[in-house]
Coordinates of C-alpha atoms in Angstrom, one line a residue:
Chain A
M1 CA 0.0 0.0 0.0
H2 CA 1.3 3.4 -0.9
N3 CA 1.2 6.4 1.4
F4 CA -0.3 9.1 -0.7
E5 CA -3.9 10.1 -0.6
I6 CA -6.5 9.4 -3.3
K7 CA -9.3 12.0 -3.1
P8 CA -12.9 11.7 -4.2
I9 CA -13.8 13.3 -7.6
T10 CA -14.9 16.9 -7.4
K11 CA -15.5 19.6 -9.9
D12 CA -11.8 20.6 -9.4
T13 CA -10.5 17.1 -10.3
N14 CA -8.5 17.2 -13.6
I15 CA -9.8 14.2 -15.5
L16 CA -7.9 13.0 -18.6
I17 CA -9.5 10.6 -21.0
V18 CA -7.0 8.7 -23.2
G19 CA -8.8 7.3 -26.2
L20 CA -11.9 9.2 -27.3
G21 CA -13.9 6.4 -29.0
V22 CA -17.3 5.1 -28.3
I23 CA -16.7 4.4 -24.6
G24 CA -14.3 7.3 -23.9
G25 CA -16.7 9.6 -25.6
G26 CA -19.6 8.4 -23.5
Y27 CA -17.5 9.1 -20.4
A28 CA -16.7 12.6 -21.7
R29 CA -20.3 13.4 -22.5
A30 CA -21.6 12.3 -19.0
L31 CA -18.8 14.0 -17.1
S32 CA -18.8 17.3 -19.0
R33 CA -22.6 17.7 -18.9
Q34 CA -22.4 17.5 -15.1
G35 CA -19.7 20.2 -15.0
Y36 CA -16.6 18.0 -14.4
R37 CA -13.3 19.0 -16.0
V38 CA -12.5 16.7 -18.9
R39 CA -9.5 16.8 -21.2
C40 CA -8.4 14.2 -23.7
I41 CA -5.6 12.7 -25.6
T42 CA -6.7 10.8 -28.7
K43 CA -5.4 9.7 -32.1
N44 CA -7.4 11.9 -34.5
Q45 CA -7.8 15.6 -34.5
A46 CA -11.2 15.2 -36.1
D47 CA -12.5 13.4 -33.0
I48 CA -11.2 16.2 -30.8
D49 CA -12.9 18.9 -33.0
Y50 CA -16.1 16.9 -32.9
A51 CA -16.0 16.6 -29.1
L52 CA -15.1 20.3 -28.7
G53 CA -18.0 21.3 -30.9
L54 CA -20.4 19.4 -28.6
G55 CA -18.8 20.6 -25.4
M56 CA -17.8 17.1 -24.4
I57 CA -14.2 18.2 -23.5
E58 CA -12.5 21.3 -22.3
S59 CA -9.4 20.6 -24.5
G60 CA -7.7 17.8 -26.3
T61 CA -4.6 16.9 -28.2
T62 CA -3.3 14.2 -30.4
E63 CA 0.2 14.4 -28.7
V64 CA 1.5 12.7 -25.6
D65 CA 1.5 16.1 -23.9
P66 CA 3.6 16.1 -20.7
A67 CA 1.9 19.1 -19.3
L68 CA -1.6 17.7 -19.8
I69 CA -0.7 14.3 -18.4
G70 CA 1.3 15.8 -15.5
D71 CA -1.8 17.9 -14.6
A72 CA -4.3 15.0 -14.4
D73 CA -5.6 13.7 -11.1
L74 CA -7.6 10.9 -12.7
V75 CA -6.7 9.3 -16.0
V76 CA -9.2 7.0 -17.8
F77 CA -7.7 4.7 -20.4
A78 CA -10.3 3.7 -23.1
L79 CA -7.9 2.0 -25.5
Y80 CA -7.5 -1.5 -26.9
P81 CA -5.7 -3.6 -24.3
H82 CA -2.3 -3.9 -26.0
V83 CA -2.3 -0.2 -26.8
F84 CA -3.1 0.6 -23.1
L85 CA -0.2 -1.6 -21.9
E86 CA 2.2 0.0 -24.4
W87 CA 1.1 3.4 -23.4
I88 CA 1.8 2.7 -19.7
R89 CA 5.1 1.2 -20.5
A90 CA 6.2 4.1 -22.6
H91 CA 4.7 7.1 -20.8
Q92 CA 4.1 6.4 -17.2
S93 CA 6.9 8.7 -16.1
L94 CA 4.7 11.6 -17.1
F95 CA 1.9 10.9 -14.5
K96 CA 1.5 13.3 -11.6
P97 CA 2.6 11.7 -8.3
G98 CA -0.5 10.5 -6.5
A99 CA -2.5 10.2 -9.7
L100 CA -5.2 7.6 -10.0
I101 CA -5.5 5.5 -13.2
T102 CA -8.5 3.6 -14.4
D103 CA -9.6 1.8 -17.5
V104 CA -12.6 0.3 -19.4
T105 CA -11.0 -2.9 -20.6
G106 CA -13.4 -5.9 -21.1
V107 CA -10.9 -8.5 -19.8
K108 CA -9.2 -8.0 -16.5
G109 CA -6.9 -10.7 -15.2
S110 CA -4.0 -10.3 -17.6
V111 CA -4.4 -6.5 -18.0
V112 CA -4.6 -5.6 -14.3
N113 CA -1.7 -7.9 -13.5
A114 CA 0.5 -6.4 -16.2
V115 CA -0.3 -2.8 -15.4
Q116 CA -0.1 -3.1 -11.6
G117 CA 3.1 -5.0 -12.0
M118 CA 4.9 -2.3 -13.9
L119 CA 3.3 0.8 -12.5
R120 CA 5.2 3.5 -10.5
E121 CA 4.9 3.2 -6.8
D122 CA 3.4 6.7 -6.5
V123 CA 0.5 6.1 -8.9
E124 CA -2.4 3.7 -8.3
F125 CA -4.3 1.7 -11.0
I126 CA -7.9 0.6 -10.2
A127 CA -9.5 -1.4 -13.0
A128 CA -13.2 -1.1 -14.0
H129 CA -15.4 -2.5 -16.7
P130 CA -18.4 -0.4 -17.8
M131 CA -20.7 -3.2 -19.3
A132 CA -22.4 -1.1 -21.9
G133 CA -23.0 -2.1 -25.5
R134 CA -20.6 -1.0 -28.2
E135 CA -21.5 -2.5 -31.6
R136 CA -20.1 0.5 -33.4
S137 CA -16.9 2.3 -32.7
G138 CA -16.0 5.9 -32.9
V139 CA -16.8 9.0 -30.8
E140 CA -19.7 10.0 -33.0
Y141 CA -21.5 6.8 -31.8
S142 CA -20.7 7.5 -28.1
D143 CA -23.8 7.9 -26.0
D144 CA -23.8 7.9 -22.2
S145 CA -27.5 7.0 -22.1
V146 CA -26.4 3.4 -22.6
F147 CA -24.9 3.5 -19.2
Q148 CA -28.3 3.8 -17.6
G149 CA -29.6 0.4 -16.5
A150 CA -26.1 -1.1 -17.1
N151 CA -23.5 -2.7 -14.8
F152 CA -20.3 -1.1 -13.8
I153 CA -17.8 -3.6 -12.3
V154 CA -14.8 -2.5 -10.3
T155 CA -12.1 -5.2 -10.1
P156 CA -9.7 -4.4 -7.2
T157 CA -6.7 -6.5 -6.2
E158 CA -4.8 -6.6 -2.9
R159 CA -2.7 -3.7 -4.3
N160 CA -5.6 -1.3 -4.3
T161 CA -6.5 1.1 -1.5
P162 CA -10.1 1.5 -0.2
A163 CA -9.9 5.2 -1.3
A164 CA -9.1 4.2 -4.9
I165 CA -11.9 1.6 -4.9
A166 CA -14.3 4.3 -3.6
V167 CA -13.3 6.7 -6.4
A168 CA -13.9 4.0 -9.0
R169 CA -17.4 3.4 -7.6
Q170 CA -18.0 7.1 -7.5
L171 CA -17.0 7.4 -11.2
G172 CA -19.5 4.7 -12.0
E173 CA -22.2 6.6 -10.1
I174 CA -21.4 9.9 -11.8
L175 CA -21.6 8.1 -15.2
G176 CA -25.1 6.9 -14.4
F177 CA -24.6 3.2 -14.1
A178 CA -27.5 1.3 -12.5
R179 CA -25.5 -1.2 -10.6
I180 CA -22.0 -0.9 -9.3
S181 CA -20.3 -3.9 -8.0
E182 CA -16.9 -5.4 -7.2
L183 CA -15.4 -8.7 -8.4
T184 CA -11.9 -10.1 -8.4
P185 CA -10.3 -9.9 -11.9
Q186 CA -10.5 -13.7 -12.0
K187 CA -14.2 -13.8 -11.2
H188 CA -14.8 -11.0 -13.6
D189 CA -13.1 -12.9 -16.4
E190 CA -15.1 -16.1 -15.7
M191 CA -18.3 -14.2 -15.7
I192 CA -17.5 -12.3 -18.9
A193 CA -16.4 -15.5 -20.7
F194 CA -19.9 -16.9 -20.2
L195 CA -22.1 -13.8 -20.4
S196 CA -20.4 -11.9 -23.2
Q197 CA -17.6 -13.8 -25.0
L198 CA -19.5 -17.1 -25.4
T199 CA -22.6 -15.2 -26.7
H200 CA -20.4 -13.4 -29.3
C201 CA -18.9 -16.7 -30.4
I202 CA -22.4 -18.2 -30.8
A203 CA -23.7 -15.2 -32.8
V204 CA -20.7 -15.3 -35.1
T205 CA -21.1 -19.0 -35.6
L206 CA -24.8 -18.6 -36.4
M207 CA -23.8 -16.2 -39.2
T208 CA -21.1 -18.3 -40.6
C209 CA -22.4 -21.9 -40.3
S210 CA -24.9 -21.6 -43.1
N211 CA -24.6 -20.0 -46.5
K212 CA -28.1 -20.8 -47.6
P213 CA -29.2 -18.1 -49.9
S214 CA -32.3 -15.8 -49.3
L215 CA -32.5 -16.7 -45.6
E216 CA -32.8 -13.0 -44.8
E217 CA -36.2 -12.9 -46.6
Y218 CA -37.7 -15.1 -43.9
T219 CA -35.9 -14.0 -40.9
G220 CA -37.9 -13.3 -37.8
D221 CA -37.1 -11.3 -34.7
S222 CA -35.6 -14.2 -32.7
F223 CA -32.9 -14.8 -35.3
R224 CA -32.2 -11.1 -35.5
D225 CA -31.9 -10.9 -31.7
L226 CA -29.5 -13.8 -31.5
T227 CA -27.3 -12.3 -34.2
R228 CA -27.4 -8.6 -33.4
I229 CA -23.9 -8.9 -31.9
A230 CA -22.6 -10.8 -34.9
K231 CA -21.7 -7.4 -36.4
I232 CA -18.5 -7.4 -34.5
N233 CA -15.3 -5.4 -34.2
D234 CA -12.9 -8.1 -35.2
E235 CA -9.8 -6.3 -34.0
M236 CA -11.1 -5.7 -30.5
W237 CA -12.9 -9.0 -29.9
S238 CA -10.1 -11.2 -31.2
E239 CA -7.8 -9.5 -28.8
L240 CA -10.3 -9.8 -25.9
F241 CA -10.9 -13.5 -26.7
L242 CA -7.2 -14.3 -26.7
L243 CA -6.6 -12.4 -23.4
N244 CA -9.2 -14.6 -21.8
R245 CA -8.6 -17.7 -23.9
D246 CA -8.6 -20.4 -21.2
E247 CA -11.8 -19.2 -19.6
L248 CA -13.6 -18.9 -22.9
L249 CA -12.5 -22.3 -24.0
R250 CA -13.9 -23.7 -20.8
E251 CA -17.3 -22.0 -21.4
M252 CA -17.4 -23.1 -25.1
D253 CA -16.8 -26.7 -24.0
S254 CA -19.6 -26.6 -21.4
F255 CA -21.9 -25.1 -24.0
I256 CA -21.0 -27.8 -26.6
A257 CA -21.5 -30.6 -24.0
E258 CA -25.0 -29.3 -23.1
F259 CA -25.9 -28.7 -26.7
G260 CA -24.9 -32.2 -27.5
R261 CA -27.0 -33.5 -24.7
F262 CA -30.0 -31.8 -26.1
R263 CA -29.2 -33.0 -29.6
Y264 CA -29.1 -36.6 -28.3
M265 CA -32.5 -36.3 -26.7
L266 CA -33.9 -35.0 -30.0
A267 CA -32.2 -37.8 -31.9
M268 CA -33.6 -40.4 -29.4
N269 CA -37.2 -38.9 -29.6
D270 CA -36.9 -38.2 -25.9
R271 CA -39.7 -35.7 -25.7
E272 CA -39.9 -35.7 -21.9
G273 CA -36.2 -35.0 -21.6
M274 CA -36.5 -32.1 -24.0
R275 CA -39.5 -30.7 -22.1
E276 CA -37.7 -31.0 -18.8
T277 CA -34.8 -29.1 -20.2
M278 CA -37.1 -26.4 -21.6
R279 CA -38.8 -26.0 -18.3
A280 CA -35.5 -25.6 -16.6
S281 CA -34.6 -23.0 -19.2
T282 CA -37.8 -21.1 -18.8
A283 CA -37.4 -21.0 -15.0
R284 CA -33.8 -19.9 -15.1
R285 CA -34.4 -17.3 -17.7
A286 CA -37.0 -15.6 -15.5
M287 CA -34.2 -14.7 -13.1
F288 CA -32.5 -12.8 -15.9
D289 CA -35.4 -10.4 -16.7
K290 CA -34.4 -6.8 -16.6
P291 CA -35.3 -5.1 -13.3
K292 CA -38.1 -2.7 -14.0
A293 CA -37.2 0.9 -13.3
D294 CA -39.4 2.9 -11.0
A295 CA -41.1 6.1 -12.3
D296 CA -38.1 8.1 -11.0
G297 CA -35.7 5.9 -12.8
T298 CA -34.5 4.0 -9.7
P299 CA -34.0 0.4 -10.6
N300 CA -36.4 -1.8 -8.8
P301 CA -34.5 -5.0 -7.8
Chain B
M1 CA -57.5 -30.8 -58.7
H2 CA -61.1 -30.6 -57.5
N3 CA -63.8 -29.0 -59.5
F4 CA -65.4 -26.6 -57.0
E5 CA -64.7 -22.9 -56.8
I6 CA -62.6 -21.2 -54.0
K7 CA -63.7 -17.6 -53.8
P8 CA -61.7 -14.6 -52.4
I9 CA -62.4 -13.5 -48.9
T10 CA -65.1 -10.8 -48.7
K11 CA -67.1 -9.3 -45.8
D12 CA -69.7 -12.1 -46.4
T13 CA -67.2 -14.9 -46.0
N14 CA -67.9 -16.9 -42.9
I15 CA -64.6 -17.3 -41.2
L16 CA -64.2 -19.9 -38.4
I17 CA -61.1 -19.9 -36.1
V18 CA -60.5 -23.2 -34.3
G19 CA -58.2 -22.5 -31.3
L20 CA -58.4 -19.0 -29.8
G21 CA -54.9 -18.7 -28.4
V22 CA -52.2 -16.2 -29.0
I23 CA -52.1 -16.7 -32.8
G24 CA -55.8 -17.5 -33.3
G25 CA -56.6 -14.5 -31.2
G26 CA -54.4 -12.2 -33.3
Y27 CA -56.2 -13.4 -36.4
A28 CA -59.6 -12.7 -34.8
R29 CA -58.5 -9.2 -33.7
A30 CA -57.2 -8.2 -37.1
L31 CA -60.2 -9.7 -39.1
S32 CA -63.0 -8.4 -36.8
R33 CA -61.5 -4.9 -36.6
Q34 CA -61.7 -4.7 -40.4
G35 CA -65.3 -5.9 -40.5
Y36 CA -64.9 -9.5 -41.4
R37 CA -67.2 -12.1 -39.9
V38 CA -65.3 -14.2 -37.4
R39 CA -66.6 -17.0 -35.2
C40 CA -64.6 -19.5 -33.2
I41 CA -64.5 -22.8 -31.5
T42 CA -62.1 -23.1 -28.6
K43 CA -61.5 -25.1 -25.4
N44 CA -62.4 -22.6 -22.7
Q45 CA -65.5 -20.5 -22.3
A46 CA -63.5 -17.8 -20.5
D47 CA -61.5 -17.2 -23.7
I48 CA -64.7 -16.8 -25.7
D49 CA -66.1 -14.4 -23.1
Y50 CA -62.9 -12.4 -23.3
A51 CA -63.0 -12.2 -27.1
L52 CA -66.7 -11.3 -27.2
G53 CA -66.1 -8.6 -24.7
L54 CA -63.5 -7.0 -27.0
G55 CA -65.5 -7.6 -30.1
M56 CA -62.9 -10.0 -31.5
I57 CA -65.5 -12.5 -32.6
E58 CA -69.2 -12.5 -33.5
S59 CA -69.8 -15.7 -31.6
G60 CA -68.0 -18.7 -30.2
T61 CA -68.6 -22.1 -28.6
T62 CA -66.6 -24.8 -26.8
E63 CA -68.5 -27.5 -28.7
V64 CA -67.8 -29.1 -32.0
D65 CA -70.9 -27.5 -33.3
P66 CA -72.1 -29.0 -36.7
A67 CA -74.1 -25.9 -37.7
L68 CA -71.2 -23.5 -37.1
I69 CA -68.7 -25.7 -38.9
G70 CA -71.1 -26.5 -41.8
D71 CA -71.6 -22.7 -42.2
A72 CA -67.9 -21.8 -42.5
D73 CA -66.3 -20.9 -45.9
L74 CA -62.8 -20.5 -44.4
V75 CA -61.6 -22.4 -41.4
V76 CA -58.3 -21.4 -39.7
F77 CA -56.8 -24.0 -37.4
A78 CA -54.6 -22.5 -34.7
L79 CA -53.9 -25.6 -32.7
Y80 CA -51.0 -27.8 -31.7
P81 CA -50.1 -30.0 -34.6
H82 CA -51.3 -33.3 -33.2
V83 CA -54.6 -31.7 -32.0
F84 CA -55.1 -30.3 -35.5
L85 CA -54.6 -33.7 -37.1
E86 CA -56.9 -35.4 -34.6
W87 CA -59.5 -32.8 -35.2
I88 CA -59.5 -33.3 -39.0
R89 CA -59.6 -37.0 -38.6
A90 CA -62.5 -36.9 -36.2
H91 CA -64.7 -34.0 -37.6
Q92 CA -63.9 -33.4 -41.2
S93 CA -67.3 -34.8 -42.2
L94 CA -68.8 -31.6 -40.8
F95 CA -67.1 -29.2 -43.3
K96 CA -69.2 -27.4 -45.8
P97 CA -68.6 -28.8 -49.4
G98 CA -66.2 -26.4 -51.1
A99 CA -64.8 -25.0 -47.8
L100 CA -61.2 -23.8 -47.6
I101 CA -59.0 -24.9 -44.6
T102 CA -55.8 -23.3 -43.5
D103 CA -53.5 -23.4 -40.5
V104 CA -50.7 -21.6 -38.6
T105 CA -48.5 -24.6 -37.8
G106 CA -44.8 -23.9 -37.5
V107 CA -43.7 -27.1 -39.2
K108 CA -45.1 -28.0 -42.6
G109 CA -43.9 -31.2 -44.3
S110 CA -45.4 -33.8 -42.1
V111 CA -48.5 -31.8 -41.3
V112 CA -49.4 -30.8 -44.8
N113 CA -48.8 -34.3 -46.0
A114 CA -51.0 -35.9 -43.4
V115 CA -53.9 -33.5 -43.7
Q116 CA -54.0 -33.4 -47.5
G117 CA -53.7 -37.2 -47.5
M118 CA -56.8 -37.7 -45.4
L119 CA -59.0 -34.8 -46.4
R120 CA -62.3 -35.1 -48.2
E121 CA -62.1 -34.4 -51.9
D122 CA -64.6 -31.5 -51.8
V123 CA -62.6 -29.5 -49.3
E124 CA -59.1 -27.9 -49.9
F125 CA -56.3 -27.4 -47.3
I126 CA -53.8 -24.7 -48.0
A127 CA -51.1 -24.4 -45.3
A128 CA -49.6 -21.1 -44.1
H129 CA -47.1 -20.1 -41.4
P130 CA -47.5 -16.6 -39.9
M131 CA -43.9 -16.0 -38.6
A132 CA -44.8 -13.9 -35.6
G133 CA -43.4 -14.2 -32.1
R134 CA -45.3 -16.1 -29.5
E135 CA -43.3 -16.2 -26.3
R136 CA -46.5 -16.3 -24.2
S137 CA -49.6 -18.3 -24.9
G138 CA -53.3 -17.5 -24.4
V139 CA -55.7 -15.2 -26.1
E140 CA -55.1 -12.4 -23.6
Y141 CA -51.6 -12.1 -25.0
S142 CA -52.8 -12.1 -28.7
D143 CA -51.8 -8.9 -30.5
D144 CA -52.1 -8.5 -34.3
S145 CA -49.6 -5.6 -34.3
V146 CA -46.8 -8.3 -34.2
F147 CA -47.9 -9.2 -37.7
Q148 CA -46.7 -5.9 -39.1
G149 CA -43.1 -6.2 -40.4
A150 CA -43.4 -10.0 -40.1
N151 CA -43.3 -12.8 -42.8
F152 CA -46.3 -14.9 -43.9
I153 CA -45.3 -18.0 -45.7
V154 CA -47.8 -20.0 -47.8
T155 CA -46.6 -23.6 -48.5
P156 CA -48.6 -25.0 -51.4
T157 CA -48.3 -28.5 -52.8
E158 CA -49.3 -29.9 -56.2
R159 CA -52.7 -30.7 -54.6
N160 CA -53.4 -26.9 -54.2
T161 CA -55.3 -24.8 -56.7
P162 CA -54.2 -21.3 -57.7
A163 CA -57.4 -19.9 -56.2
A164 CA -56.7 -21.4 -52.8
I165 CA -53.1 -20.1 -52.9
A166 CA -54.5 -16.6 -53.8
V167 CA -56.9 -16.7 -50.8
A168 CA -54.1 -17.7 -48.4
R169 CA -52.0 -14.8 -49.7
Q170 CA -55.0 -12.5 -49.4
L171 CA -55.5 -13.6 -45.8
G172 CA -51.8 -12.7 -45.0
E173 CA -52.4 -9.3 -46.5
I174 CA -55.6 -8.7 -44.5
L175 CA -53.8 -9.7 -41.4
G176 CA -51.2 -7.0 -42.1
F177 CA -48.0 -9.1 -42.8
A178 CA -45.2 -7.2 -44.4
R179 CA -44.0 -9.9 -46.7
I180 CA -46.0 -12.8 -48.1
S181 CA -44.1 -15.5 -49.9
E182 CA -44.5 -19.1 -51.0
L183 CA -42.2 -22.0 -50.3
T184 CA -42.6 -25.8 -50.7
P185 CA -43.2 -27.5 -47.3
Q186 CA -39.7 -29.0 -47.5
K187 CA -38.0 -25.7 -48.1
H188 CA -40.0 -24.1 -45.4
D189 CA -39.0 -26.8 -42.9
E190 CA -35.3 -26.4 -43.9
M191 CA -35.5 -22.7 -43.4
I192 CA -37.4 -22.9 -40.1
A193 CA -34.9 -25.5 -38.8
F194 CA -32.1 -23.0 -39.1
L195 CA -33.8 -19.6 -38.5
S196 CA -36.1 -20.6 -35.7
Q197 CA -35.6 -24.1 -34.2
L198 CA -31.8 -24.0 -34.0
T199 CA -31.9 -20.6 -32.3
H200 CA -34.4 -21.9 -29.7
C201 CA -32.1 -24.9 -29.1
I202 CA -29.1 -22.5 -28.6
A203 CA -31.1 -20.2 -26.3
V204 CA -32.2 -23.1 -24.1
T205 CA -28.7 -24.5 -24.0
L206 CA -27.3 -21.1 -22.9
M207 CA -29.7 -21.1 -20.0
T208 CA -29.0 -24.7 -18.9
C209 CA -25.2 -25.1 -19.6
S210 CA -24.2 -23.0 -16.6
N211 CA -25.5 -23.0 -13.1
K212 CA -23.1 -20.3 -11.8
P213 CA -24.9 -18.3 -9.2
S214 CA -25.5 -14.6 -9.4
L215 CA -24.8 -14.3 -13.1
E216 CA -28.0 -12.3 -13.5
E217 CA -26.4 -9.5 -11.5
Y218 CA -24.0 -8.9 -14.3
T219 CA -26.0 -9.7 -17.3
G220 CA -25.9 -7.2 -20.2
D221 CA -28.2 -6.7 -23.1
S222 CA -26.5 -9.1 -25.4
F223 CA -27.0 -12.1 -23.1
R224 CA -30.6 -11.0 -22.6
D225 CA -31.1 -10.8 -26.4
L226 CA -29.7 -14.3 -27.0
T227 CA -31.9 -15.9 -24.3
R228 CA -35.2 -14.0 -24.7
I229 CA -36.6 -17.1 -26.5
A230 CA -35.3 -19.4 -23.7
K231 CA -38.6 -18.8 -22.0
I232 CA -40.2 -21.5 -24.1
N233 CA -43.5 -23.3 -24.3
D234 CA -42.1 -26.8 -23.8
E235 CA -45.3 -28.6 -25.0
M236 CA -45.4 -26.8 -28.3
W237 CA -41.7 -26.6 -29.1
S238 CA -40.9 -30.2 -28.3
E239 CA -43.7 -31.2 -30.6
L240 CA -42.4 -28.9 -33.4
F241 CA -38.8 -30.1 -33.0
L242 CA -39.8 -33.8 -33.2
L243 CA -42.0 -33.1 -36.3
N244 CA -38.9 -31.6 -38.0
R245 CA -36.3 -33.8 -36.3
D246 CA -34.1 -34.7 -39.3
E247 CA -33.8 -31.1 -40.6
L248 CA -33.1 -29.8 -37.1
L249 CA -30.4 -32.4 -36.4
R250 CA -28.7 -31.4 -39.6
E251 CA -28.7 -27.7 -38.6
M252 CA -27.4 -28.5 -35.1
D253 CA -24.6 -30.5 -36.6
S254 CA -23.5 -27.8 -39.0
F255 CA -23.6 -25.3 -36.1
I256 CA -21.5 -27.6 -33.9
A257 CA -19.0 -28.1 -36.7
E258 CA -18.6 -24.4 -37.3
F259 CA -18.5 -23.6 -33.6
G260 CA -15.8 -26.3 -33.2
R261 CA -13.8 -24.6 -36.0
F262 CA -13.9 -21.3 -34.2
R263 CA -12.9 -23.0 -30.9
Y264 CA -9.9 -24.6 -32.6
M265 CA -8.7 -21.2 -34.0
L266 CA -9.0 -19.7 -30.5
A267 CA -7.1 -22.7 -28.9
M268 CA -4.4 -22.3 -31.6
N269 CA -4.1 -18.6 -31.0
D270 CA -5.0 -18.1 -34.7
R271 CA -6.0 -14.5 -34.4
E272 CA -6.1 -13.9 -38.1
G273 CA -8.4 -16.8 -38.6
M274 CA -10.8 -15.5 -36.0
R275 CA -10.7 -12.0 -37.4
E276 CA -11.5 -13.3 -40.9
T277 CA -14.5 -15.3 -39.5
M278 CA -15.7 -12.2 -37.6
R279 CA -15.4 -10.1 -40.8
A280 CA -17.5 -12.7 -42.7
S281 CA -20.0 -12.6 -39.9
T282 CA -20.2 -8.8 -39.9
A283 CA -20.7 -8.8 -43.7
R284 CA -23.4 -11.5 -43.7
R285 CA -25.2 -10.0 -40.7
A286 CA -25.6 -6.7 -42.6
M287 CA -27.9 -8.6 -45.0
F288 CA -30.2 -9.5 -42.2
D289 CA -30.9 -5.9 -41.0
K290 CA -34.6 -5.2 -40.7
P291 CA -35.8 -3.2 -43.7
K292 CA -36.5 0.3 -42.5
A293 CA -40.1 1.3 -42.8
D294 CA -40.9 4.4 -44.8
A295 CA -42.8 7.3 -43.1
D296 CA -46.1 5.8 -44.3
G297 CA -45.2 2.4 -42.9
T298 CA -44.4 0.8 -46.2
P299 CA -41.4 -1.5 -45.8
N300 CA -38.5 -0.3 -47.8
P301 CA -36.7 -3.4 -49.2

């Protein structure tokens, strides 16, 4: 544990977002609208101009600007995982002593381990995963309304201080997430392998396992629902899959085993077995219904 | 080919719906609202009272009423497949000579074959499949607005007359379906095995392959989308699966093979292979986007 003090976010906190894409842009929108001070570093000047035009940021640059970085109390990295790691490796000397670093990466174990392992002693990294959709990329598709009703997961390790964890939770609240929780990086990755990565593998497979022509003419809503996420950012998701490979392989195998069990019942005309499985499915799915929001927007658990 | 005349639906056509559930109820709502004459036979008096109260039907009975059946020009069967077949077997003597029979069954090959094989010579059966969602059952959940934007598939055989096919298409139009098309029963069943039955098997498997606790606390929209149809009517779907068993087994096998191919690429760290598959998925999925409706509601192909 370090001996510097991490302070809660206030209107005087200098927030720096590195990577102004669909998620970084959503953070910028939500924070600026509420009067927080947001600056950014990102690759394309056009994205900075767009964000400035909408008042999403106070200022921005495409350069690794030492003054900007040295001034930041809270730095949010919204980059592809390998770009994030390279950035830390190359530029961490520029952080202000006592700065707090956070991220939005969809896989935690390997990333948190790598960053915390190489980070300066006088800077703290607290990882977080905003679980909000991102089928499209680019700041122009950023939209902080997707945070409402969504989960924000903080993944602390034994290297994190209670103060840093509290700031990460506070950030999730400011951004408008409905549920803020904590998981170990390992538990997070197990969960994400099943709930998010496996479902993306299934959607992609549904799109590529059949090349029958004209199917789209007969498609109903259920097929569209199952394949909405089959439009996929191949660069990002292949990286996330490989960073969580062993967990995802385990989930794929358990899916295949259960799917094979159902196939066997069908092949054997085991109607009662299929019905029992369907009833278990129906009962379990009811637990996953979205909590209804109250009239004032408070989720109703 | 028979030698009686099938006439287009008019406001004088006596329409009889057998089975006033979620689909039969949707038919009744759409037809009655437009001034067509709808009567019904269904199991529960409460459903008849409900439908009468809303003006969905002119009259109804829980009995196999010879006068009502003998008076009907067009009979729509909205029953479970085996109940439909039993009904025809037991009561077809009551049909008016020259009557047209249709259905809403989700599997065609075996059903069409059986009904056309046993039906009286002076009555014609033209099969149709309204591809509209039905996660819940019961007339109180019927809603003909789900027909808008949906597909209506007529599945004629060589035993059908052009006049009967035209009436089936006309019925789909009156009901408000966006796209009306014709497929052979065999092509229909191949298509439905992939687009609808396989997706239901996947959704059920996703719900039953993991019993990790507390997953629902972290669930995002993509998992909810993929498992919406995992709340499933086990009685109906197990029957539909078994009636289309061979086609469905074929689709399950091709899904498993492709899923296994993706799994192998992941296990081998074949990032480029995964990316190529994801790009193919993205490109193919774009073909399945829902046609945007024009301002006047006309689908824009």
